[in-house]
Short mmCIF file of C-alpha atoms and ligand atoms in Angstrom, two decimals:
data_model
loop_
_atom_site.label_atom_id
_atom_site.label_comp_id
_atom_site.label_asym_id
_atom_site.label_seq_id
_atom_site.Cartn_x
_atom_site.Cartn_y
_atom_site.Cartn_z
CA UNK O 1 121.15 72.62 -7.55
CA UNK O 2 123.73 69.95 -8.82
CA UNK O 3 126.73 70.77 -10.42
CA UNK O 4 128.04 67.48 -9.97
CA UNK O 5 127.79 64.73 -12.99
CA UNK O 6 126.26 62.58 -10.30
CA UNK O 7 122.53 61.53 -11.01
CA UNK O 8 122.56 63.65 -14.31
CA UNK O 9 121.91 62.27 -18.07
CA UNK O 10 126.10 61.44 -17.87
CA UNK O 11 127.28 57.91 -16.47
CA UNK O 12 127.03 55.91 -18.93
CA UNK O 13 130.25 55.22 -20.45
CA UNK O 14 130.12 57.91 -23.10
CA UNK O 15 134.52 58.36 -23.02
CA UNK O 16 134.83 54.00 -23.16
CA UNK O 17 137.42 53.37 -25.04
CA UNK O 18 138.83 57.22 -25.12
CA UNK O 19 142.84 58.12 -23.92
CA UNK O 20 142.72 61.70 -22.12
CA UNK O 21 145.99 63.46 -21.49
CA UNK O 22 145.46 66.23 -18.40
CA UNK O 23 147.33 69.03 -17.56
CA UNK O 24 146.81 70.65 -14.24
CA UNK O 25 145.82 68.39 -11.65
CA UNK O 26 147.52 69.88 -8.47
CA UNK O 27 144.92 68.68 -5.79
CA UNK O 28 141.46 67.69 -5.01
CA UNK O 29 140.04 70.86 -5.91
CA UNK O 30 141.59 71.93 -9.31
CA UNK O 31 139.37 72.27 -12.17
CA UNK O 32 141.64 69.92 -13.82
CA UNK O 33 140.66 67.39 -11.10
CA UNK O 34 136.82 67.70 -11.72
CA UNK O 35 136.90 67.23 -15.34
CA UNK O 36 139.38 63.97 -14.69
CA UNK O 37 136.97 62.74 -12.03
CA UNK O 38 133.97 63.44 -14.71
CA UNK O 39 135.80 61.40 -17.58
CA UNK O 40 137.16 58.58 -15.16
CA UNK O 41 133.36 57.93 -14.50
CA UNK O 42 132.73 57.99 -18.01
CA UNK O 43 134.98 55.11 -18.56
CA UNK O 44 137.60 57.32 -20.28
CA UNK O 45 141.89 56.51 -19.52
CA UNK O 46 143.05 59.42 -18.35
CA UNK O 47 147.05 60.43 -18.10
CA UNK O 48 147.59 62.90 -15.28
CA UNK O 49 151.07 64.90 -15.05
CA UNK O 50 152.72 66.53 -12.41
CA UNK O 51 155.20 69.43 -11.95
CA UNK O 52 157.94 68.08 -10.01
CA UNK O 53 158.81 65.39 -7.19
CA UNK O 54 157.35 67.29 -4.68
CA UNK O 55 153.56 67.66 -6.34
CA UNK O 56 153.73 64.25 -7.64
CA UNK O 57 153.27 63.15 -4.11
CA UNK O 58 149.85 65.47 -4.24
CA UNK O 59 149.13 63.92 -7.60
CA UNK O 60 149.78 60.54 -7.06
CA UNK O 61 147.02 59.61 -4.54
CA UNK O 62 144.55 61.51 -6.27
CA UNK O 63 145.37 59.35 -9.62
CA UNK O 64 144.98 56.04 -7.62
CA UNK O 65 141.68 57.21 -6.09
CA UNK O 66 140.43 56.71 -10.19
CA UNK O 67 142.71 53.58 -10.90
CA UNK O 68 144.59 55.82 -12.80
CA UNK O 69 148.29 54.23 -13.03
CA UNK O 70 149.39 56.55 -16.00
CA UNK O 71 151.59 59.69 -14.02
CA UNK O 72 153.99 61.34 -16.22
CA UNK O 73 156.19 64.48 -15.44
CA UNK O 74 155.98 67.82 -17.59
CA UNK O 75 156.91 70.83 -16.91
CA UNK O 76 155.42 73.00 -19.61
CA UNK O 77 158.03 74.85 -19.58
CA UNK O 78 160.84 72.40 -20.39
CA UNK O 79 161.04 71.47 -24.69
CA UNK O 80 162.52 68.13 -23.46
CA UNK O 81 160.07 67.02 -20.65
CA UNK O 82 157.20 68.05 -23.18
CA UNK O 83 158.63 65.31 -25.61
CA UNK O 84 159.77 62.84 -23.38
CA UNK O 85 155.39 62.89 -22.21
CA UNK O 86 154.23 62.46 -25.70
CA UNK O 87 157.13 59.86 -26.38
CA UNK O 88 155.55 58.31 -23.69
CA UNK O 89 152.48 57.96 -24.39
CA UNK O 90 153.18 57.01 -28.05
CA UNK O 91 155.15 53.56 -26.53
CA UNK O 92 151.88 53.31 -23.74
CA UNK O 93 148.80 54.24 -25.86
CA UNK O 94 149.54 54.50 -29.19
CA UNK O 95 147.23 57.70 -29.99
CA UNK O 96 145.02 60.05 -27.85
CA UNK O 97 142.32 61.23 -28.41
CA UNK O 98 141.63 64.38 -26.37
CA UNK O 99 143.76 66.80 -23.99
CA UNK O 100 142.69 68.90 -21.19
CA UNK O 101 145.16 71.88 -20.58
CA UNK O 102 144.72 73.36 -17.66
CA UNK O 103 147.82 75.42 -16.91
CA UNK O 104 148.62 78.70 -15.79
CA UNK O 105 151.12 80.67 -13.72
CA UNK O 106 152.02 84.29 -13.07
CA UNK O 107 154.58 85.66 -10.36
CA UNK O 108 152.47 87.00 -7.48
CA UNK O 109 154.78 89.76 -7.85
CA UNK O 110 153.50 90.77 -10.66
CA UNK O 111 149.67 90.37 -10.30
CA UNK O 112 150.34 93.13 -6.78
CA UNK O 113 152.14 95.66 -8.50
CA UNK O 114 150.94 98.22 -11.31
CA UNK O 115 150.21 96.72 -14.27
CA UNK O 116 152.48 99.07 -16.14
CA UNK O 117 154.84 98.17 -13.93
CA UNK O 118 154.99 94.60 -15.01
CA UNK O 119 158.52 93.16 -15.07
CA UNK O 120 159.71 92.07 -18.67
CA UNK O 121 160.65 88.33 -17.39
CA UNK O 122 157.20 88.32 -15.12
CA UNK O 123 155.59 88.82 -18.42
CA UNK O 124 157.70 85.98 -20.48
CA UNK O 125 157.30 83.65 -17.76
CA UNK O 126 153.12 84.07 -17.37
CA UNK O 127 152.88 84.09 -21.38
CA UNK O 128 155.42 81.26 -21.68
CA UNK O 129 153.09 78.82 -19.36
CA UNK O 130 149.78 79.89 -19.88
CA UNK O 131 149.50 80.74 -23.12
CA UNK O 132 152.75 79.02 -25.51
CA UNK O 133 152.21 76.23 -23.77
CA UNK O 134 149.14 75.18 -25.20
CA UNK O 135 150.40 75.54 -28.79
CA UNK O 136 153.58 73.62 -27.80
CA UNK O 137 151.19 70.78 -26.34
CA UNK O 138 148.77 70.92 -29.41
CA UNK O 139 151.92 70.67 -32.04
CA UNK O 140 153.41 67.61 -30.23
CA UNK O 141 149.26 65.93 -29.83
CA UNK O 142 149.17 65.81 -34.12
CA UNK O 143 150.99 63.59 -34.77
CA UNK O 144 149.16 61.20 -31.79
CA UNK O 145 145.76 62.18 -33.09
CA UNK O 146 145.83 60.28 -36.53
CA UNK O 147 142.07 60.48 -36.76
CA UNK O 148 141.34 63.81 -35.09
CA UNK O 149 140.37 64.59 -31.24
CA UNK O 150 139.65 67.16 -29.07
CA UNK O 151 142.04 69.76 -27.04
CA UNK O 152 140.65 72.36 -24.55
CA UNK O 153 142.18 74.78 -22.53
CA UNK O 154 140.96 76.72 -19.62
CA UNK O 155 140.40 80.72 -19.77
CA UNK O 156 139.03 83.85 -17.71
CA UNK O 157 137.20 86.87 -18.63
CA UNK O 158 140.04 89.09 -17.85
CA UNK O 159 141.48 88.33 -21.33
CA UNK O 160 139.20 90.54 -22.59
CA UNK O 161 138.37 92.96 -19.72
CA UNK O 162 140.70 95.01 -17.66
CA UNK O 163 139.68 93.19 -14.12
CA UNK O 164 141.42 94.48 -11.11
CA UNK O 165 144.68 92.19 -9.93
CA UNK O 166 144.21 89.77 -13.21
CA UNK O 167 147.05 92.01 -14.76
CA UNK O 168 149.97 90.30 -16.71
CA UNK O 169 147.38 86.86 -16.41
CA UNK O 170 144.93 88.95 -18.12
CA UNK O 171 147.51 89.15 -21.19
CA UNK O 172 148.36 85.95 -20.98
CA UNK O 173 144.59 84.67 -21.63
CA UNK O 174 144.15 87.24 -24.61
CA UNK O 175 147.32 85.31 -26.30
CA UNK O 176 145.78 81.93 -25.02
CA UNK O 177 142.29 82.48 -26.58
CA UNK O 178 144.07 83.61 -30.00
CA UNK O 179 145.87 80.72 -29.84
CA UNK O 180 142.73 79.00 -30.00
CA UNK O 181 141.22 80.41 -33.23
CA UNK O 182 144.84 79.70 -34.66
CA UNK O 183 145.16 76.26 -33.37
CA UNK O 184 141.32 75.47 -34.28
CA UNK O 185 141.63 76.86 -38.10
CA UNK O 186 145.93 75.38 -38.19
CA UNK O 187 144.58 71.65 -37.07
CA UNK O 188 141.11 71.73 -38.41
CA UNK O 189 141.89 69.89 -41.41
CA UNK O 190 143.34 66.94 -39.13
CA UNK O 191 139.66 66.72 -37.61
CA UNK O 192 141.17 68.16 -34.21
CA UNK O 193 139.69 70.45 -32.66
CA UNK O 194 140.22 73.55 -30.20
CA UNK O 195 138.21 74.83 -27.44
CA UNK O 196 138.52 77.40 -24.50
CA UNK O 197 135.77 77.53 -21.50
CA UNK O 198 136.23 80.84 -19.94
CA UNK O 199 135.07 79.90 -16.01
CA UNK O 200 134.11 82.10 -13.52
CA UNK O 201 136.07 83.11 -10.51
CA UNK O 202 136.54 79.48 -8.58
CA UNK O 203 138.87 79.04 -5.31
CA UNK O 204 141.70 77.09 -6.35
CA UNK O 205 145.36 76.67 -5.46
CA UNK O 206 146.19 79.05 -8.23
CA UNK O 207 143.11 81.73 -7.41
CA UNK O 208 144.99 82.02 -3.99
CA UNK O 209 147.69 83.93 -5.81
CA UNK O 210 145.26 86.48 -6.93
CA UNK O 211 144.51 89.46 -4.38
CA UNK O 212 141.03 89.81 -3.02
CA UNK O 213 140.05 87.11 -4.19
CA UNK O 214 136.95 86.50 -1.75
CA UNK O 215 136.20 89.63 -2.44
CA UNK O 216 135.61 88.75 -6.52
CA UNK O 217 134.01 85.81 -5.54
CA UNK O 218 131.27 87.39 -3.14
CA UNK O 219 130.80 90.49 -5.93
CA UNK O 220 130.58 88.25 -8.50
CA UNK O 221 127.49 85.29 -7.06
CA UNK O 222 126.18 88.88 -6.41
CA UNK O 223 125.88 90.00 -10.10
CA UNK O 224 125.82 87.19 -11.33
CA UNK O 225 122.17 86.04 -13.35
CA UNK O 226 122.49 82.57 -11.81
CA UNK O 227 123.09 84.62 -8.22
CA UNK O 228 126.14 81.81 -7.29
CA UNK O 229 129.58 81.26 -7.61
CA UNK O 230 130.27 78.72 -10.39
CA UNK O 231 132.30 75.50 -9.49
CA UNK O 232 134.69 73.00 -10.25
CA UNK O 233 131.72 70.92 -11.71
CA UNK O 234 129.78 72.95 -13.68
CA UNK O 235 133.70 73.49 -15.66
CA UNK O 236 133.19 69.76 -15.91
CA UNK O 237 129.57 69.19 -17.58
CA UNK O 238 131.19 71.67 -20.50
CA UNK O 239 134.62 70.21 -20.92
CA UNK O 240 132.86 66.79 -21.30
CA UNK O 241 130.71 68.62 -23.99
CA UNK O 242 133.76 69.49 -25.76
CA UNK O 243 135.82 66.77 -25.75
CA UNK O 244 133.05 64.51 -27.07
CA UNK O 245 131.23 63.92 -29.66
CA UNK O 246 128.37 65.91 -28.73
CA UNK O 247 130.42 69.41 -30.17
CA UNK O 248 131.72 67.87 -33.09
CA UNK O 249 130.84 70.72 -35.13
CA UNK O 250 132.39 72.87 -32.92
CA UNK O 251 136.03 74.70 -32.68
CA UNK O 252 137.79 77.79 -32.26
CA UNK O 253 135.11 78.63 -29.27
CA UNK O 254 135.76 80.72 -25.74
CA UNK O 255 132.12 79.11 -24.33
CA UNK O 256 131.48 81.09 -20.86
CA UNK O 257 130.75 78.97 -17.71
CA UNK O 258 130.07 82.33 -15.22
CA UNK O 259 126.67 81.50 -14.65
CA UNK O 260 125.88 84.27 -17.05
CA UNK O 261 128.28 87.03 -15.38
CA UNK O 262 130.08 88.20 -18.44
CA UNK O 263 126.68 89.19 -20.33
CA UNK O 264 125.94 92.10 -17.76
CA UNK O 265 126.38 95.75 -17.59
CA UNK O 266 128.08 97.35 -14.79
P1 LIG K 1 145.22 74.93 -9.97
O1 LIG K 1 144.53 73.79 -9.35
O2 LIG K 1 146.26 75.62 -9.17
O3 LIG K 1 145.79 74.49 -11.39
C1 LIG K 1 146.82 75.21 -12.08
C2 LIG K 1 147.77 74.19 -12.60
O4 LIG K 1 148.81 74.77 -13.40
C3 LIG K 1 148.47 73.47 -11.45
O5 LIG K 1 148.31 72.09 -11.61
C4 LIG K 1 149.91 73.90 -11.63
O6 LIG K 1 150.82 72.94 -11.17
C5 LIG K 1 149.99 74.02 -13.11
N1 LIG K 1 151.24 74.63 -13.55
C6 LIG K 1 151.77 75.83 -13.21
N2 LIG K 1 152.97 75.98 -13.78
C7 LIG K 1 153.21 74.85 -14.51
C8 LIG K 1 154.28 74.41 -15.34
N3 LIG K 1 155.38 75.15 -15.55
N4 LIG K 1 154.18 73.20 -15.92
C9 LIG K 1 153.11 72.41 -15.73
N5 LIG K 1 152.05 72.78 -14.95
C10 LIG K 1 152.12 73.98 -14.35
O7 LIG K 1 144.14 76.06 -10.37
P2 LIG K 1 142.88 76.06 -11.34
O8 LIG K 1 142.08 77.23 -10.90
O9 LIG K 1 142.28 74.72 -11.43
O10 LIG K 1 143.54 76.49 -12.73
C11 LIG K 1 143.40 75.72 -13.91
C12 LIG K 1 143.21 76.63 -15.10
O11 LIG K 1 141.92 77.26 -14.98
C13 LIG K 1 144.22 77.76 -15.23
O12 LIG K 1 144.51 77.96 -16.60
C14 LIG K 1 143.46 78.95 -14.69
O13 LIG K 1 143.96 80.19 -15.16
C15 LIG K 1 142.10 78.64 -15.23
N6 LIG K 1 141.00 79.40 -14.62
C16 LIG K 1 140.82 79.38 -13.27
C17 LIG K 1 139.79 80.12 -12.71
C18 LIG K 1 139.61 80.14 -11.22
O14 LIG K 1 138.95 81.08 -10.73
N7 LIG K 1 140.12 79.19 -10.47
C19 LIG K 1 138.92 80.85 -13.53
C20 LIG K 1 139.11 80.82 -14.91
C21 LIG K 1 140.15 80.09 -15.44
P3 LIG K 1 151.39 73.06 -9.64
O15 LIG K 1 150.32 73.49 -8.72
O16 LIG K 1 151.83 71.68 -9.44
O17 LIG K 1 152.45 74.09 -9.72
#
């Protein structure tokens, strides 16, 4: 089965002409990366940021691989690195039109221990970048978004479900998917719009940091209606959905990409 945009009704320039911001590119197999990969083709401009020195050397390649020569620095957590980006890409592009957010972090700390035993900064920290973030990104995008665009932001079903070593991450995606339905109904009138895909357990740099991970993987192709393990491209097919035309009538939405997982019973 394909999961890739290759030989599939996309290719044919449907982002021409579109400026992406991403969020979340760390390496070749980020979900981030996919959906960049998926819009390059598209003929869309993508921006690509990195965390610090040291990942913009893991960033940088990647970005060339596209012709991508737009590689900013943002740490989501810094007020002043979030407006230096968007100052920069107000003197580069002018406006954007659509932002993928792709961001999360939690102490590993905190994701092993009890969940009541969460620490009070492991909590700030894993709300601060998964979850304020996006609103902090989406406040600063208005003003670049004249005409309206798109914004999407990656979630998990353990914002709704108590899932074994999701934990304080598990909070954080509740607060991220509200933020949503706020952000959607807040910036509606500006024609932008707000989207969450909740994806299905995929191995990434930052699903290492959960335990047993293989484990949830294996259970979960198991149960699963579709009977696999989702990947990085099927994410892709739906974020393209969203940040296009094609879902114009469409915000405030957590649209599932589990290959059906989260409608079953135990
Ligand atoms: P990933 O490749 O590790 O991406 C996570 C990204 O967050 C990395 O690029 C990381 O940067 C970035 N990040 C962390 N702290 C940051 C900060 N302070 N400022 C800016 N960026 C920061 O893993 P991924 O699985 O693709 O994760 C992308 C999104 O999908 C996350 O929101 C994740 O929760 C969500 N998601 C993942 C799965 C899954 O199973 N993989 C399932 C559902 C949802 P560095 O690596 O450079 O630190």
């Amino acid at each position: 089965m394909s999961t890739s945009t290759e030989g599939s009704m996309y290719g044919n320039g449907m982002f021409a002409g579109k400026k992406v911001l991403v969020l979340g590119v760390a390496n070749n197999k980020s979900i981030a990366w996919a959906i960049t990969e998926s819009l390059s083709k598209e003929g869309a401009t993508v921006c690509l940021t990195y965390l610090n020195e040291a990942l913009e050397k893991r960033v940088r390649p990647l970005a060339e691989s596209i012709g991508c020569t737009d590689v900013l620095p943002c740490d989501v957590q810094s007020d002043e690195e979030l407006d230096n980006l968007f100052a920069e890409l107000e003197s580069r592009w002018g406006t954007i039109d659509c932002i993928v957010h792709s961001v999360a972090f939690a102490d590993r700390e905190d994701l092993q221990r009890p969940f009541s035993e969460t620490s009070r900064a492991g909590f700030q920290l894993a709300l601060d970048i998964s979850a304020y973030s996006l609103v902090a990104v989406a406040g600063r995008a208005k003003k670049l978004m004249p005409e309206g665009g798109s914004i999407i932001t990656m979630t998990y079903l353990g914002a709704l479900r108590a899932i074994e070593n999701y934990n304080v991450m598990g909070v954080a995606k509740a607060a991220l998917e509200s933020s949503v339905r706020y952000l959607a109904a807040d910036l509606g009138a500006s024609n932008i719009r707000v989207n969450a895909i909740s994806a299905g357990p995929i191995k990434t740099l930052a699903a290492s940091g959960i335990p047993q991970f293989k484990q949830l993987l294996a259970a979960f192709a198991e149960k699963a209606p579709l009977k696999r393990n989702v990947e990085q491209g099927d994410v892709a097919k739906t974020a393209l959905y969203f940040l296009s035309d094609l879902s114009s009538g469409v915000t405030g939405e957590v649209t599932y990409v589990d290959c059906g997982y989260s409608i079953t019973g135990t």
